[in-house]
Amino acid sequence: MNDPREVTVADVHKAGRPAGRLTRDGDDVVFGYLPDHDGPAVASTLPLGVDETRATAGAVPPFFAGLLPEGARLQALITGARTSTDDQLTLLLVGADAIGDVQVVPAGEEPSVPAPLLDPAAPGDVDFGVLFERATSPDAGGLDRVALPGVQVKASAAVVSTPLGTTTGPAILKLDPSGRPHLVANEHFFLTMAAACGLPVPDHQLLRDAAGRAGLLVTRFDRVPGPPHRLAQEDACQVLGRYPAAKYRISLQEAALALGRTVEDGGGSRPLALRRILEVAAFSYLIGNGDLHGKNLSVRQNPDGIWELTPAYDLLCTQPYASWSDPMALDLYGRVAELGRRWWLDAAARFGLPERAVIRSLDRIVAAAEPWIDRVGEIGFDDPTTQRLADLLRTRRGELTA
């Protein structure tokens, strides 16, 4: 690829077909549909029939900004492309295989598919550090052209999470960052617990490489196995038309209601989506997950073409890394702590949900959670941390119990 900083026009592909273009216009970036585009809209905030959508000061429209990675991986792309954070079109071109079914490539180029780098059945044959070197290389020619938004947690800003091809399909590989012990084991434990509590979660495995280093491999749920097939996906910031920087500035109800509307507009069930969002949020409160922000709640278009809430992701307890004082990332009707059972039922009423349905959800979660409290030692924390985590789970389970 030529120097992406010099690319002035980029093709935007939707579901494998050219749909529009991003064009530099001085310091602005303008999106417009191709005259002959007869497919679906690229995103909910980019409706068909609008001549152009313009962003200023080097930014791209919010939906496209939401496709960029965050944290360490974003810094790697900035360094590799020799550009800055506000040159967002360049960064999109370097990270070409973003989440969902939208791809951005230099005009005239065809999107590429990353080659498999890992066989999950034989993790001991590789070094995870070598795989991550490719994802964080300062050499633009050595960068994997892959991007994934929203995989960071504020408790682990140094973590590098990279999507990669595997012999069993597209996945995300996560490693423990320096100074944040057992982070991937933490997430693996609570994803497994969430599944036991009835929350849909992606397939995931805790692997060990040749050096014994732990890695969490999470199957991508915006891809369908078999022949490459991408599913449309948008997070709460994207459906609200907000830039990623707003992910902590929106409220939980604002995110939930916007996602619910998107599901309903896409032929799905708004009440089901809202109930599932409350379940994910209540479970996050139960386990002390202080990073359920606006990019960690998303909807997707399933293989049948119906929009729905995605499986829950980035579920872990952030408290051990935040001095046990990490509130919820987003407020729920003005509150980020002490979210007892009544608060969730009041929120459900404001959402227009039947109270009995949310009662069943809460009862199911607290009942299924009980045996997991005695298993938190499996994460690997020291005894005092393990005991404090178990105490937190017992306390919050009691708050959610009738």
mmCIF file of C-alpha atoms in Angstrom:
data_model
loop_
_atom_site.group_PDB
_atom_site.id
_atom_site.type_symbol
_atom_site.label_atom_id
_atom_site.label_comp_id
_atom_site.label_asym_id
_atom_site.label_seq_id
_atom_site.Cartn_x
_atom_site.Cartn_y
_atom_site.Cartn_z
ATOM 1 C CA MET A 1 0.000 0.000 0.000
ATOM 2 C CA ASN A 2 1.228 3.524 -0.787
ATOM 3 C CA ASP A 3 1.765 5.923 2.084
ATOM 4 C CA PRO A 4 -1.755 6.128 3.573
ATOM 5 C CA ARG A 5 -1.167 9.759 4.521
ATOM 6 C CA GLU A 6 -1.153 10.592 0.812
ATOM 7 C CA VAL A 7 -4.436 8.810 0.035
ATOM 8 C CA THR A 8 -7.116 11.403 -0.700
ATOM 9 C CA VAL A 9 -9.999 9.084 -1.624
ATOM 10 C CA ALA A 10 -10.957 5.832 0.107
ATOM 11 C CA ASP A 11 -13.580 3.301 -0.925
ATOM 12 C CA VAL A 12 -16.109 2.224 1.693
ATOM 13 C CA HIS A 13 -17.345 -1.349 1.270
ATOM 14 C CA LYS A 14 -20.565 -2.530 2.930
ATOM 15 C CA ALA A 15 -21.198 -6.279 3.166
ATOM 16 C CA GLY A 16 -18.510 -6.904 0.546
ATOM 17 C CA ARG A 17 -19.773 -4.353 -1.991
ATOM 18 C CA PRO A 18 -18.595 -0.792 -2.755
ATOM 19 C CA ALA A 19 -21.110 1.576 -1.186
ATOM 20 C CA GLY A 20 -19.504 4.991 -0.814
ATOM 21 C CA ARG A 21 -16.341 7.009 -0.486
ATOM 22 C CA LEU A 22 -14.442 9.020 2.093
ATOM 23 C CA THR A 23 -12.709 12.021 0.527
ATOM 24 C CA ARG A 24 -10.271 14.502 1.986
ATOM 25 C CA ASP A 25 -11.405 18.089 1.386
ATOM 26 C CA GLY A 26 -8.723 20.290 2.909
ATOM 27 C CA ASP A 27 -8.827 19.514 6.627
ATOM 28 C CA ASP A 28 -12.288 17.959 6.309
ATOM 29 C CA VAL A 29 -13.235 14.372 5.483
ATOM 30 C CA VAL A 30 -16.478 13.887 3.565
ATOM 31 C CA PHE A 31 -18.510 10.681 3.217
ATOM 32 C CA GLY A 32 -20.918 10.187 0.335
ATOM 33 C CA TYR A 33 -22.693 7.223 -1.237
ATOM 34 C CA LEU A 34 -21.872 6.063 -4.756
ATOM 35 C CA PRO A 35 -24.542 7.194 -7.254
ATOM 36 C CA ASP A 36 -25.414 3.594 -8.143
ATOM 37 C CA HIS A 37 -25.452 2.210 -4.599
ATOM 38 C CA ASP A 38 -28.685 0.247 -4.137
ATOM 39 C CA GLY A 39 -27.820 -1.646 -0.967
ATOM 40 C CA PRO A 40 -28.365 -0.922 2.717
ATOM 41 C CA ALA A 41 -27.086 2.142 4.529
ATOM 42 C CA VAL A 42 -23.500 1.878 5.723
ATOM 43 C CA ALA A 43 -24.596 2.783 9.265
ATOM 44 C CA SER A 44 -27.653 3.955 11.172
ATOM 45 C CA THR A 45 -26.222 7.493 11.334
ATOM 46 C CA LEU A 46 -25.432 7.570 7.591
ATOM 47 C CA PRO A 47 -28.896 7.355 6.016
ATOM 48 C CA LEU A 48 -29.410 6.838 2.314
ATOM 49 C CA GLY A 49 -30.422 9.936 0.383
ATOM 50 C CA VAL A 50 -28.115 12.310 2.260
ATOM 51 C CA ASP A 51 -25.716 13.950 -0.185
ATOM 52 C CA GLU A 52 -22.749 14.085 2.151
ATOM 53 C CA THR A 53 -21.675 13.777 5.766
ATOM 54 C CA ARG A 54 -18.759 16.022 6.669
ATOM 55 C CA ALA A 55 -16.322 15.890 9.578
ATOM 56 C CA THR A 56 -13.783 18.585 10.359
ATOM 57 C CA ALA A 57 -10.237 18.969 11.699
ATOM 58 C CA GLY A 58 -8.975 15.651 10.332
ATOM 59 C CA ALA A 59 -11.729 13.572 11.914
ATOM 60 C CA VAL A 60 -13.962 11.146 10.054
ATOM 61 C CA PRO A 61 -17.729 10.927 10.749
ATOM 62 C CA PRO A 62 -18.416 9.355 14.176
ATOM 63 C CA PHE A 63 -19.399 5.909 12.847
ATOM 64 C CA PHE A 64 -16.019 5.516 11.137
ATOM 65 C CA ALA A 65 -14.151 6.881 14.171
ATOM 66 C CA GLY A 66 -15.818 4.069 16.127
ATOM 67 C CA LEU A 67 -14.027 1.540 13.920
ATOM 68 C CA LEU A 68 -10.597 2.656 15.139
ATOM 69 C CA PRO A 69 -8.803 0.708 17.868
ATOM 70 C CA GLU A 70 -7.946 2.195 21.233
ATOM 71 C CA GLY A 71 -5.063 2.309 23.671
ATOM 72 C CA ALA A 72 -1.843 0.491 22.863
ATOM 73 C CA ARG A 73 -2.991 -0.707 19.461
ATOM 74 C CA LEU A 74 -4.043 2.781 18.380
ATOM 75 C CA GLN A 75 -0.641 4.086 19.452
ATOM 76 C CA ALA A 76 0.988 1.359 17.353
ATOM 77 C CA LEU A 77 -0.990 2.450 14.290
ATOM 78 C CA ILE A 78 -0.124 6.119 14.907
ATOM 79 C CA THR A 79 3.574 5.292 15.202
ATOM 80 C CA GLY A 80 3.554 2.916 12.252
ATOM 81 C CA ALA A 81 1.758 5.335 9.946
ATOM 82 C CA ARG A 82 3.870 8.277 11.195
ATOM 83 C CA THR A 83 0.807 10.396 11.766
ATOM 84 C CA SER A 84 -1.247 11.815 14.641
ATOM 85 C CA THR A 85 -4.435 10.928 16.488
ATOM 86 C CA ASP A 86 -6.461 13.478 14.536
ATOM 87 C CA ASP A 87 -5.552 12.034 11.113
ATOM 88 C CA GLN A 88 -8.319 9.469 11.367
ATOM 89 C CA LEU A 89 -8.635 8.563 7.682
ATOM 90 C CA THR A 90 -4.991 7.492 7.571
ATOM 91 C CA LEU A 91 -5.513 5.333 10.655
ATOM 92 C CA LEU A 92 -8.610 3.731 9.104
ATOM 93 C CA LEU A 93 -6.599 2.818 6.016
ATOM 94 C CA VAL A 94 -3.864 1.185 8.102
ATOM 95 C CA GLY A 95 -6.428 -0.825 10.077
ATOM 96 C CA ALA A 96 -8.550 -2.189 7.260
ATOM 97 C CA ASP A 97 -10.333 -5.191 8.823
ATOM 98 C CA ALA A 98 -12.456 -3.424 11.399
ATOM 99 C CA ILE A 99 -15.348 -4.822 13.391
ATOM 100 C CA GLY A 100 -18.635 -5.298 11.538
ATOM 101 C CA ASP A 101 -19.216 -5.476 7.784
ATOM 102 C CA VAL A 102 -17.743 -2.107 6.750
ATOM 103 C CA GLN A 103 -14.263 -1.932 5.221
ATOM 104 C CA VAL A 104 -12.293 1.167 4.249
ATOM 105 C CA VAL A 105 -9.508 0.821 1.666
ATOM 106 C CA PRO A 106 -7.646 3.164 -0.688
ATOM 107 C CA ALA A 107 -9.722 3.883 -3.806
ATOM 108 C CA GLY A 108 -9.387 1.088 -6.328
ATOM 109 C CA GLU A 109 -8.026 -1.493 -3.886
ATOM 110 C CA GLU A 110 -9.848 -4.641 -2.843
ATOM 111 C CA PRO A 111 -10.259 -5.456 0.878
ATOM 112 C CA SER A 112 -7.946 -8.158 2.152
ATOM 113 C CA VAL A 113 -8.487 -11.006 4.595
ATOM 114 C CA PRO A 114 -5.790 -11.551 7.262
ATOM 115 C CA ALA A 115 -4.026 -14.880 7.011
ATOM 116 C CA PRO A 116 -4.349 -17.316 9.952
ATOM 117 C CA LEU A 117 -1.600 -16.787 12.526
ATOM 118 C CA LEU A 118 -2.624 -19.190 15.280
ATOM 119 C CA ASP A 119 -3.882 -22.745 15.630
ATOM 120 C CA PRO A 120 -5.935 -22.747 18.865
ATOM 121 C CA ALA A 121 -5.377 -26.485 19.166
ATOM 122 C CA ALA A 122 -1.604 -25.978 19.392
ATOM 123 C CA PRO A 123 -0.919 -22.727 21.297
ATOM 124 C CA GLY A 124 2.248 -24.248 22.716
ATOM 125 C CA ASP A 125 3.813 -24.059 19.251
ATOM 126 C CA VAL A 126 3.877 -20.258 19.203
ATOM 127 C CA ASP A 127 4.982 -17.312 21.298
ATOM 128 C CA PHE A 128 2.140 -14.872 21.906
ATOM 129 C CA GLY A 129 4.673 -12.084 22.175
ATOM 130 C CA VAL A 130 5.753 -12.688 18.570
ATOM 131 C CA LEU A 131 2.148 -12.462 17.413
ATOM 132 C CA PHE A 132 1.727 -9.193 19.257
ATOM 133 C CA GLU A 133 4.910 -7.764 17.764
ATOM 134 C CA ARG A 134 3.187 -7.808 14.402
ATOM 135 C CA ALA A 135 0.173 -6.024 15.840
ATOM 136 C CA THR A 136 2.281 -3.307 17.482
ATOM 137 C CA SER A 137 5.150 -2.953 15.015
ATOM 138 C CA PRO A 138 6.336 0.640 14.504
ATOM 139 C CA ASP A 139 7.104 -0.297 10.891
ATOM 140 C CA ALA A 140 4.111 0.629 8.720
ATOM 141 C CA GLY A 141 4.982 -2.145 6.277
ATOM 142 C CA GLY A 142 4.905 -4.708 9.077
ATOM 143 C CA LEU A 143 1.591 -3.723 10.597
ATOM 144 C CA ASP A 144 -1.259 -6.190 10.430
ATOM 145 C CA ARG A 145 -4.038 -4.228 8.733
ATOM 146 C CA VAL A 146 -6.541 -5.091 11.408
ATOM 147 C CA ALA A 147 -8.484 -2.916 13.823
ATOM 148 C CA LEU A 148 -10.881 -3.575 16.674
ATOM 149 C CA PRO A 149 -12.571 -0.952 18.807
ATOM 150 C CA GLY A 150 -13.640 -1.082 22.390
ATOM 151 C CA VAL A 151 -11.551 -3.895 23.861
ATOM 152 C CA GLN A 152 -9.725 -1.827 26.478
ATOM 153 C CA VAL A 153 -10.682 -1.501 30.137
ATOM 154 C CA LYS A 154 -9.696 1.579 32.117
ATOM 155 C CA ALA A 155 -8.145 -0.669 34.768
ATOM 156 C CA SER A 156 -5.736 -2.052 32.181
ATOM 157 C CA ALA A 157 -4.898 0.767 29.817
ATOM 158 C CA ALA A 158 -1.657 -0.980 28.874
ATOM 159 C CA VAL A 159 -3.353 -4.114 27.582
ATOM 160 C CA VAL A 160 -2.980 -5.012 23.919
ATOM 161 C CA SER A 161 -5.895 -6.884 22.387
ATOM 162 C CA THR A 162 -5.447 -7.834 18.784
ATOM 163 C CA PRO A 163 -7.811 -9.523 16.362
ATOM 164 C CA LEU A 164 -6.149 -12.185 14.274
ATOM 165 C CA GLY A 165 -6.995 -15.009 11.946
ATOM 166 C CA THR A 166 -6.855 -18.518 13.389
ATOM 167 C CA THR A 167 -7.280 -21.936 11.837
ATOM 168 C CA THR A 168 -10.792 -22.020 13.334
ATOM 169 C CA GLY A 169 -11.810 -18.509 12.238
ATOM 170 C CA PRO A 170 -11.393 -14.844 13.209
ATOM 171 C CA ALA A 171 -10.716 -14.236 16.906
ATOM 172 C CA ILE A 172 -9.339 -11.733 19.406
ATOM 173 C CA LEU A 173 -6.221 -12.555 21.405
ATOM 174 C CA LYS A 174 -5.633 -10.813 24.737
ATOM 175 C CA LEU A 175 -2.592 -10.910 27.017
ATOM 176 C CA ASP A 176 -1.977 -9.720 30.572
ATOM 177 C CA PRO A 177 -0.535 -6.192 30.539
ATOM 178 C CA SER A 178 2.389 -5.290 32.743
ATOM 179 C CA GLY A 179 1.259 -4.562 36.292
ATOM 180 C CA ARG A 180 -2.202 -6.050 35.799
ATOM 181 C CA PRO A 181 -1.853 -9.686 36.906
ATOM 182 C CA HIS A 182 -4.356 -12.372 35.938
ATOM 183 C CA LEU A 183 -6.389 -10.004 33.762
ATOM 184 C CA VAL A 184 -7.115 -12.592 31.050
ATOM 185 C CA ALA A 185 -7.880 -15.298 33.624
ATOM 186 C CA ASN A 186 -10.171 -12.780 35.313
ATOM 187 C CA GLU A 187 -12.087 -12.152 32.071
ATOM 188 C CA HIS A 188 -12.184 -15.857 31.201
ATOM 189 C CA PHE A 189 -13.669 -16.669 34.621
ATOM 190 C CA PHE A 190 -16.401 -14.040 34.469
ATOM 191 C CA LEU A 191 -17.314 -14.745 30.843
ATOM 192 C CA THR A 192 -17.820 -18.366 31.860
ATOM 193 C CA MET A 193 -19.817 -17.311 34.922
ATOM 194 C CA ALA A 194 -21.957 -15.006 32.744
ATOM 195 C CA ALA A 195 -22.821 -17.917 30.471
ATOM 196 C CA ALA A 196 -23.866 -19.950 33.513
ATOM 197 C CA CYS A 197 -26.109 -17.022 34.522
ATOM 198 C CA GLY A 198 -27.868 -17.149 31.164
ATOM 199 C CA LEU A 199 -26.099 -14.300 29.369
ATOM 200 C CA PRO A 200 -25.046 -14.971 25.762
ATOM 201 C CA VAL A 201 -21.249 -14.658 25.523
ATOM 202 C CA PRO A 202 -18.752 -15.417 22.756
ATOM 203 C CA ASP A 203 -16.824 -18.672 22.679
ATOM 204 C CA HIS A 204 -13.551 -18.220 24.521
ATOM 205 C CA GLN A 205 -10.492 -20.243 25.562
ATOM 206 C CA LEU A 206 -7.692 -19.644 28.056
ATOM 207 C CA LEU A 207 -4.507 -20.784 26.297
ATOM 208 C CA ARG A 208 -0.826 -21.111 27.208
ATOM 209 C CA ASP A 209 1.932 -20.428 24.697
ATOM 210 C CA ALA A 210 5.375 -21.991 24.408
ATOM 211 C CA ALA A 211 6.625 -19.849 27.313
ATOM 212 C CA GLY A 212 3.643 -20.669 29.532
ATOM 213 C CA ARG A 213 2.151 -17.188 29.085
ATOM 214 C CA ALA A 214 -1.648 -17.019 29.382
ATOM 215 C CA GLY A 215 -3.710 -15.699 26.508
ATOM 216 C CA LEU A 216 -7.456 -15.329 26.157
ATOM 217 C CA LEU A 217 -8.741 -16.233 22.705
ATOM 218 C CA VAL A 218 -12.257 -14.897 22.049
ATOM 219 C CA THR A 219 -14.170 -15.863 18.917
ATOM 220 C CA ARG A 220 -15.388 -12.857 16.941
ATOM 221 C CA PHE A 221 -19.163 -12.664 16.811
ATOM 222 C CA ASP A 222 -19.215 -10.206 13.908
ATOM 223 C CA ARG A 223 -18.080 -13.010 11.616
ATOM 224 C CA VAL A 224 -19.857 -16.148 10.402
ATOM 225 C CA PRO A 225 -17.743 -19.339 10.140
ATOM 226 C CA GLY A 226 -17.091 -20.890 6.758
ATOM 227 C CA PRO A 227 -16.732 -18.636 3.722
ATOM 228 C CA PRO A 228 -15.869 -15.120 4.941
ATOM 229 C CA HIS A 229 -19.097 -13.380 5.916
ATOM 230 C CA ARG A 230 -19.192 -10.166 7.927
ATOM 231 C CA LEU A 231 -22.065 -9.080 10.132
ATOM 232 C CA ALA A 232 -22.993 -5.442 10.588
ATOM 233 C CA GLN A 233 -22.350 -4.204 14.115
ATOM 234 C CA GLU A 234 -22.608 -0.844 15.896
ATOM 235 C CA ASP A 235 -21.887 0.129 19.479
ATOM 236 C CA ALA A 236 -23.828 2.651 21.556
ATOM 237 C CA CYS A 237 -21.560 5.558 20.639
ATOM 238 C CA GLN A 238 -21.955 4.806 16.945
ATOM 239 C CA VAL A 239 -25.758 4.578 16.997
ATOM 240 C CA LEU A 240 -25.876 7.827 18.981
ATOM 241 C CA GLY A 241 -23.623 9.540 16.451
ATOM 242 C CA ARG A 242 -21.040 10.219 19.166
ATOM 243 C CA TYR A 243 -17.279 9.982 18.896
ATOM 244 C CA PRO A 244 -15.487 7.302 20.958
ATOM 245 C CA ALA A 245 -14.283 9.959 23.408
ATOM 246 C CA ALA A 246 -17.888 10.164 24.648
ATOM 247 C CA LYS A 247 -17.980 6.530 25.762
ATOM 248 C CA TYR A 248 -17.872 7.523 29.457
ATOM 249 C CA ARG A 249 -20.037 10.640 29.060
ATOM 250 C CA ILE A 250 -23.290 9.027 28.013
ATOM 251 C CA SER A 251 -25.671 7.430 30.499
ATOM 252 C CA LEU A 252 -26.594 3.767 30.616
ATOM 253 C CA GLN A 253 -30.227 4.548 29.852
ATOM 254 C CA GLU A 254 -29.202 6.722 26.884
ATOM 255 C CA ALA A 255 -27.108 3.868 25.490
ATOM 256 C CA ALA A 256 -29.805 1.259 26.144
ATOM 257 C CA LEU A 257 -32.655 3.231 24.581
ATOM 258 C CA ALA A 258 -30.608 4.080 21.478
ATOM 259 C CA LEU A 259 -29.578 0.448 20.985
ATOM 260 C CA GLY A 260 -33.167 -0.657 21.552
ATOM 261 C CA ARG A 261 -34.389 1.713 18.837
ATOM 262 C CA THR A 262 -31.766 0.424 16.426
ATOM 263 C CA VAL A 263 -32.844 -3.164 17.062
ATOM 264 C CA GLU A 264 -36.497 -2.264 16.573
ATOM 265 C CA ASP A 265 -35.744 -0.377 13.348
ATOM 266 C CA GLY A 266 -33.889 -3.488 12.147
ATOM 267 C CA GLY A 267 -36.826 -5.823 12.672
ATOM 268 C CA GLY A 268 -35.750 -7.111 16.088
ATOM 269 C CA SER A 269 -37.360 -7.045 19.522
ATOM 270 C CA ARG A 270 -36.817 -3.801 21.412
ATOM 271 C CA PRO A 271 -38.092 -5.209 24.745
ATOM 272 C CA LEU A 272 -35.777 -8.200 24.470
ATOM 273 C CA ALA A 273 -32.799 -5.975 23.675
ATOM 274 C CA LEU A 274 -33.539 -3.679 26.624
ATOM 275 C CA ARG A 275 -33.990 -6.596 29.011
ATOM 276 C CA ARG A 276 -30.702 -8.124 27.892
ATOM 277 C CA ILE A 277 -28.907 -4.798 28.340
ATOM 278 C CA LEU A 278 -30.230 -4.619 31.906
ATOM 279 C CA GLU A 279 -29.049 -8.190 32.479
ATOM 280 C CA VAL A 280 -25.533 -7.369 31.225
ATOM 281 C CA ALA A 281 -25.461 -4.203 33.354
ATOM 282 C CA ALA A 282 -26.765 -5.956 36.483
ATOM 283 C CA PHE A 283 -24.242 -8.766 36.022
ATOM 284 C CA SER A 284 -21.477 -6.166 35.590
ATOM 285 C CA TYR A 285 -22.555 -4.544 38.852
ATOM 286 C CA LEU A 286 -22.614 -7.935 40.561
ATOM 287 C CA ILE A 287 -19.025 -8.765 39.591
ATOM 288 C CA GLY A 288 -17.597 -5.244 40.079
ATOM 289 C CA ASN A 289 -17.027 -4.499 36.395
ATOM 290 C CA GLY A 290 -16.423 -0.755 36.364
ATOM 291 C CA ASP A 291 -15.867 -0.485 32.625
ATOM 292 C CA LEU A 292 -19.212 -1.140 30.957
ATOM 293 C CA HIS A 293 -18.925 1.971 28.790
ATOM 294 C CA GLY A 294 -20.612 3.071 25.577
ATOM 295 C CA LYS A 295 -18.370 0.991 23.334
ATOM 296 C CA ASN A 296 -18.882 -2.176 25.354
ATOM 297 C CA LEU A 297 -22.585 -2.374 24.499
ATOM 298 C CA SER A 298 -23.359 -3.195 20.872
ATOM 299 C CA VAL A 299 -25.975 -4.486 18.465
ATOM 300 C CA ARG A 300 -25.455 -6.541 15.334
ATOM 301 C CA GLN A 301 -27.398 -7.766 12.317
ATOM 302 C CA ASN A 302 -27.624 -11.549 12.685
ATOM 303 C CA PRO A 303 -27.252 -13.942 9.723
ATOM 304 C CA ASP A 304 -31.038 -13.820 9.199
ATOM 305 C CA GLY A 305 -30.864 -10.048 8.715
ATOM 306 C CA ILE A 306 -32.510 -9.205 12.075
ATOM 307 C CA TRP A 307 -30.844 -6.782 14.475
ATOM 308 C CA GLU A 308 -30.172 -7.927 18.039
ATOM 309 C CA LEU A 309 -27.947 -7.233 21.026
ATOM 310 C CA THR A 310 -24.509 -8.803 20.625
ATOM 311 C CA PRO A 311 -23.169 -11.382 23.047
ATOM 312 C CA ALA A 312 -21.758 -9.719 26.168
ATOM 313 C CA TYR A 313 -18.041 -8.966 26.021
ATOM 314 C CA ASP A 314 -15.231 -7.447 28.099
ATOM 315 C CA LEU A 315 -16.749 -8.793 31.320
ATOM 316 C CA LEU A 316 -14.295 -8.809 34.216
ATOM 317 C CA CYS A 317 -13.886 -7.499 37.736
ATOM 318 C CA THR A 318 -11.945 -4.225 37.629
ATOM 319 C CA GLN A 319 -11.909 -3.702 41.408
ATOM 320 C CA PRO A 320 -8.534 -5.368 42.230
ATOM 321 C CA TYR A 321 -6.854 -2.988 39.788
ATOM 322 C CA ALA A 322 -8.639 0.131 41.080
ATOM 323 C CA SER A 323 -8.192 -0.035 44.868
ATOM 324 C CA TRP A 324 -11.657 -1.605 45.233
ATOM 325 C CA SER A 325 -13.364 1.716 44.503
ATOM 326 C CA ASP A 326 -14.326 1.468 40.830
ATOM 327 C CA PRO A 327 -17.954 2.596 40.279
ATOM 328 C CA MET A 328 -20.021 1.693 37.233
ATOM 329 C CA ALA A 329 -18.663 3.428 34.121
ATOM 330 C CA LEU A 330 -22.078 4.803 33.108
ATOM 331 C CA ASP A 331 -24.701 6.119 35.486
ATOM 332 C CA LEU A 332 -28.153 4.553 35.521
ATOM 333 C CA TYR A 333 -30.607 7.400 36.112
ATOM 334 C CA GLY A 334 -27.993 9.317 38.066
ATOM 335 C CA ARG A 335 -26.476 6.503 40.136
ATOM 336 C CA VAL A 336 -23.187 4.571 39.642
ATOM 337 C CA ALA A 337 -23.037 2.696 42.971
ATOM 338 C CA GLU A 338 -25.371 1.009 45.459
ATOM 339 C CA LEU A 339 -27.550 -0.282 42.641
ATOM 340 C CA GLY A 340 -29.872 -2.510 44.614
ATOM 341 C CA ARG A 341 -32.693 -4.603 43.227
ATOM 342 C CA ARG A 342 -35.260 -1.806 43.390
ATOM 343 C CA TRP A 343 -33.095 0.449 41.234
ATOM 344 C CA TRP A 344 -33.025 -2.108 38.424
ATOM 345 C CA LEU A 345 -36.775 -2.641 38.647
ATOM 346 C CA ASP A 346 -37.387 1.120 38.524
ATOM 347 C CA ALA A 347 -35.142 1.361 35.448
ATOM 348 C CA ALA A 348 -37.090 -1.460 33.820
ATOM 349 C CA ALA A 349 -40.338 0.425 34.449
ATOM 350 C CA ARG A 350 -38.890 3.548 32.814
ATOM 351 C CA PHE A 351 -37.894 1.396 29.834
ATOM 352 C CA GLY A 352 -41.485 0.174 29.593
ATOM 353 C CA LEU A 353 -40.565 -3.416 30.472
ATOM 354 C CA PRO A 354 -42.830 -5.703 32.512
ATOM 355 C CA GLU A 355 -41.509 -5.903 36.070
ATOM 356 C CA ARG A 356 -42.063 -9.669 36.236
ATOM 357 C CA ALA A 357 -39.707 -10.217 33.266
ATOM 358 C CA VAL A 358 -36.861 -8.319 34.924
ATOM 359 C CA ILE A 359 -37.553 -10.030 38.252
ATOM 360 C CA ARG A 360 -37.096 -13.372 36.505
ATOM 361 C CA SER A 361 -33.827 -12.129 35.004
ATOM 362 C CA LEU A 362 -32.441 -10.933 38.334
ATOM 363 C CA ASP A 363 -33.553 -14.095 40.139
ATOM 364 C CA ARG A 364 -31.905 -16.247 37.480
ATOM 365 C CA ILE A 365 -28.619 -14.341 37.716
ATOM 366 C CA VAL A 366 -28.385 -14.314 41.533
ATOM 367 C CA ALA A 367 -29.303 -18.011 41.769
ATOM 368 C CA ALA A 368 -26.760 -19.094 39.159
ATOM 369 C CA ALA A 369 -24.065 -16.822 40.627
ATOM 370 C CA GLU A 370 -24.045 -18.387 44.092
ATOM 371 C CA PRO A 371 -21.745 -21.384 43.418
ATOM 372 C CA TRP A 372 -19.273 -19.191 41.536
ATOM 373 C CA ILE A 373 -18.465 -17.135 44.615
ATOM 374 C CA ASP A 374 -16.538 -20.061 46.102
ATOM 375 C CA ARG A 375 -14.680 -20.562 42.815
ATOM 376 C CA VAL A 376 -13.057 -17.133 42.451
ATOM 377 C CA GLY A 377 -9.779 -18.647 43.607
ATOM 378 C CA GLU A 378 -9.543 -20.187 40.130
ATOM 379 C CA ILE A 379 -8.545 -16.761 38.785
ATOM 380 C CA GLY A 380 -5.197 -16.962 40.558
ATOM 381 C CA PHE A 381 -5.196 -13.899 42.807
ATOM 382 C CA ASP A 382 -3.456 -14.106 46.175
ATOM 383 C CA ASP A 383 -5.526 -15.147 49.189
ATOM 384 C CA PRO A 384 -6.399 -11.635 50.492
ATOM 385 C CA THR A 385 -7.509 -10.496 47.015
ATOM 386 C CA THR A 386 -9.487 -13.677 46.473
ATOM 387 C CA GLN A 387 -11.252 -13.273 49.822
ATOM 388 C CA ARG A 388 -12.072 -9.629 49.167
ATOM 389 C CA LEU A 389 -13.448 -10.488 45.727
ATOM 390 C CA ALA A 390 -15.626 -13.244 47.167
ATOM 391 C CA ASP A 391 -16.921 -10.832 49.823
ATOM 392 C CA LEU A 392 -17.773 -8.264 47.144
ATOM 393 C CA LEU A 393 -19.710 -10.857 45.146
ATOM 394 C CA ARG A 394 -21.644 -11.965 48.231
ATOM 395 C CA THR A 395 -22.510 -8.380 49.140
ATOM 396 C CA ARG A 396 -23.687 -7.406 45.686
ATOM 397 C CA ARG A 397 -25.548 -10.664 45.191
ATOM 398 C CA GLY A 398 -27.422 -9.806 48.364
ATOM 399 C CA GLU A 399 -28.246 -6.349 46.999
ATOM 400 C CA LEU A 400 -29.785 -7.921 43.883
ATOM 401 C CA THR A 401 -31.723 -10.578 45.798
ATOM 402 C CA ALA A 402 -35.379 -10.101 46.691
#
